[in-house]
Amino acid sequence: MQNVTLKVDGMSCAHCVNSVEGAVKQLGAKATVDLAGHAVTVRYDEAKTTLAAIKEAIEDQGYDVR
């Protein structure tokens, strides 16, 4: 299992948390959102998904991953 923390701009509310967590969950990973820190910590299995796919899923929800 891999853990990575991504800086994500544009998150500000509970809807944002649900959107990001839901998108990441669909990839078989688990996201923990830190609204105050503008960050998302993701735990994922490299055999099931990639970091690039996770970033794309978050960006598809309308957020900027740095």
PDB file of C-alpha atoms in Angstrom:
ATOM      1  CA  MET A   1       0.000   0.000   0.000  1.00  0.00           C
ATOM      2  CA  GLN A   2       1.149   3.502  -0.818  1.00  0.00           C
ATOM      3  CA  ASN A   3       0.392   6.742   1.004  1.00  0.00           C
ATOM      4  CA  VAL A   4       0.673  10.106  -0.695  1.00  0.00           C
ATOM      5  CA  THR A   5      -0.399  13.612   0.277  1.00  0.00           C
ATOM      6  CA  LEU A   6      -1.492  15.867  -2.560  1.00  0.00           C
ATOM      7  CA  LYS A   7      -2.001  19.618  -2.438  1.00  0.00           C
ATOM      8  CA  VAL A   8      -5.453  20.357  -3.835  1.00  0.00           C
ATOM      9  CA  ASP A   9      -6.886  23.829  -4.493  1.00  0.00           C
ATOM     10  CA  GLY A  10     -10.571  24.698  -4.652  1.00  0.00           C
ATOM     11  CA  MET A  11     -11.927  22.626  -1.752  1.00  0.00           C
ATOM     12  CA  SER A  12     -13.957  24.603   0.793  1.00  0.00           C
ATOM     13  CA  CYS A  13     -16.897  22.602   2.162  1.00  0.00           C
ATOM     14  CA  ALA A  14     -18.401  19.227   3.026  1.00  0.00           C
ATOM     15  CA  HIS A  15     -19.555  18.773  -0.570  1.00  0.00           C
ATOM     16  CA  CYS A  16     -15.938  19.126  -1.693  1.00  0.00           C
ATOM     17  CA  VAL A  17     -14.866  16.477   0.824  1.00  0.00           C
ATOM     18  CA  ASN A  18     -17.581  14.084  -0.370  1.00  0.00           C
ATOM     19  CA  SER A  19     -16.744  14.668  -4.034  1.00  0.00           C
ATOM     20  CA  VAL A  20     -13.044  13.988  -3.602  1.00  0.00           C
ATOM     21  CA  GLU A  21     -13.474  11.028  -1.263  1.00  0.00           C
ATOM     22  CA  GLY A  22     -16.106   9.489  -3.563  1.00  0.00           C
ATOM     23  CA  ALA A  23     -13.993   9.894  -6.700  1.00  0.00           C
ATOM     24  CA  VAL A  24     -10.982   8.299  -5.045  1.00  0.00           C
ATOM     25  CA  LYS A  25     -13.081   5.503  -3.536  1.00  0.00           C
ATOM     26  CA  GLN A  26     -14.291   4.513  -7.018  1.00  0.00           C
ATOM     27  CA  LEU A  27     -10.657   3.702  -7.817  1.00  0.00           C
ATOM     28  CA  GLY A  28     -10.384   1.390  -4.815  1.00  0.00           C
ATOM     29  CA  ALA A  29      -8.404   3.876  -2.739  1.00  0.00           C
ATOM     30  CA  LYS A  30      -9.117   5.812   0.461  1.00  0.00           C
ATOM     31  CA  ALA A  31      -8.865   9.598   0.705  1.00  0.00           C
ATOM     32  CA  THR A  32      -8.679  11.764   3.797  1.00  0.00           C
ATOM     33  CA  VAL A  33      -9.343  15.433   3.072  1.00  0.00           C
ATOM     34  CA  ASP A  34      -7.816  18.292   5.079  1.00  0.00           C
ATOM     35  CA  LEU A  35      -9.797  21.389   4.070  1.00  0.00           C
ATOM     36  CA  ALA A  36      -7.725  23.796   6.167  1.00  0.00           C
ATOM     37  CA  GLY A  37      -4.468  22.463   4.757  1.00  0.00           C
ATOM     38  CA  HIS A  38      -5.776  22.222   1.184  1.00  0.00           C
ATOM     39  CA  ALA A  39      -4.539  18.639   1.085  1.00  0.00           C
ATOM     40  CA  VAL A  40      -5.743  15.123   0.392  1.00  0.00           C
ATOM     41  CA  THR A  41      -3.963  12.092   1.798  1.00  0.00           C
ATOM     42  CA  VAL A  42      -4.583   8.997  -0.288  1.00  0.00           C
ATOM     43  CA  ARG A  43      -3.894   5.375   0.602  1.00  0.00           C
ATOM     44  CA  TYR A  44      -3.920   3.118  -2.445  1.00  0.00           C
ATOM     45  CA  ASP A  45      -2.751  -0.219  -3.802  1.00  0.00           C
ATOM     46  CA  GLU A  46      -0.488   0.181  -6.846  1.00  0.00           C
ATOM     47  CA  ALA A  47      -1.854  -3.108  -8.184  1.00  0.00           C
ATOM     48  CA  LYS A  48      -5.350  -1.553  -8.386  1.00  0.00           C
ATOM     49  CA  THR A  49      -4.751   2.060  -9.441  1.00  0.00           C
ATOM     50  CA  THR A  50      -2.072   4.639 -10.166  1.00  0.00           C
ATOM     51  CA  LEU A  51      -1.223   8.029  -8.741  1.00  0.00           C
ATOM     52  CA  ALA A  52      -1.948   9.558 -12.149  1.00  0.00           C
ATOM     53  CA  ALA A  53      -5.460   8.049 -12.131  1.00  0.00           C
ATOM     54  CA  ILE A  54      -6.082   9.404  -8.626  1.00  0.00           C
ATOM     55  CA  LYS A  55      -4.967  12.898  -9.617  1.00  0.00           C
ATOM     56  CA  GLU A  56      -7.163  12.757 -12.720  1.00  0.00           C
ATOM     57  CA  ALA A  57     -10.196  11.620 -10.689  1.00  0.00           C
ATOM     58  CA  ILE A  58      -9.772  14.574  -8.313  1.00  0.00           C
ATOM     59  CA  GLU A  59      -9.282  17.021 -11.180  1.00  0.00           C
ATOM     60  CA  ASP A  60     -12.393  15.621 -12.891  1.00  0.00           C
ATOM     61  CA  GLN A  61     -14.343  16.804  -9.836  1.00  0.00           C
ATOM     62  CA  GLY A  62     -13.214  20.371 -10.570  1.00  0.00           C
ATOM     63  CA  TYR A  63     -10.220  20.733  -8.242  1.00  0.00           C
ATOM     64  CA  ASP A  64      -6.612  21.625  -9.025  1.00  0.00           C
ATOM     65  CA  VAL A  65      -4.014  19.084  -7.926  1.00  0.00           C
ATOM     66  CA  ARG A  66      -0.519  20.500  -7.432  1.00  0.00           C
TER      67      ARG A  66
END
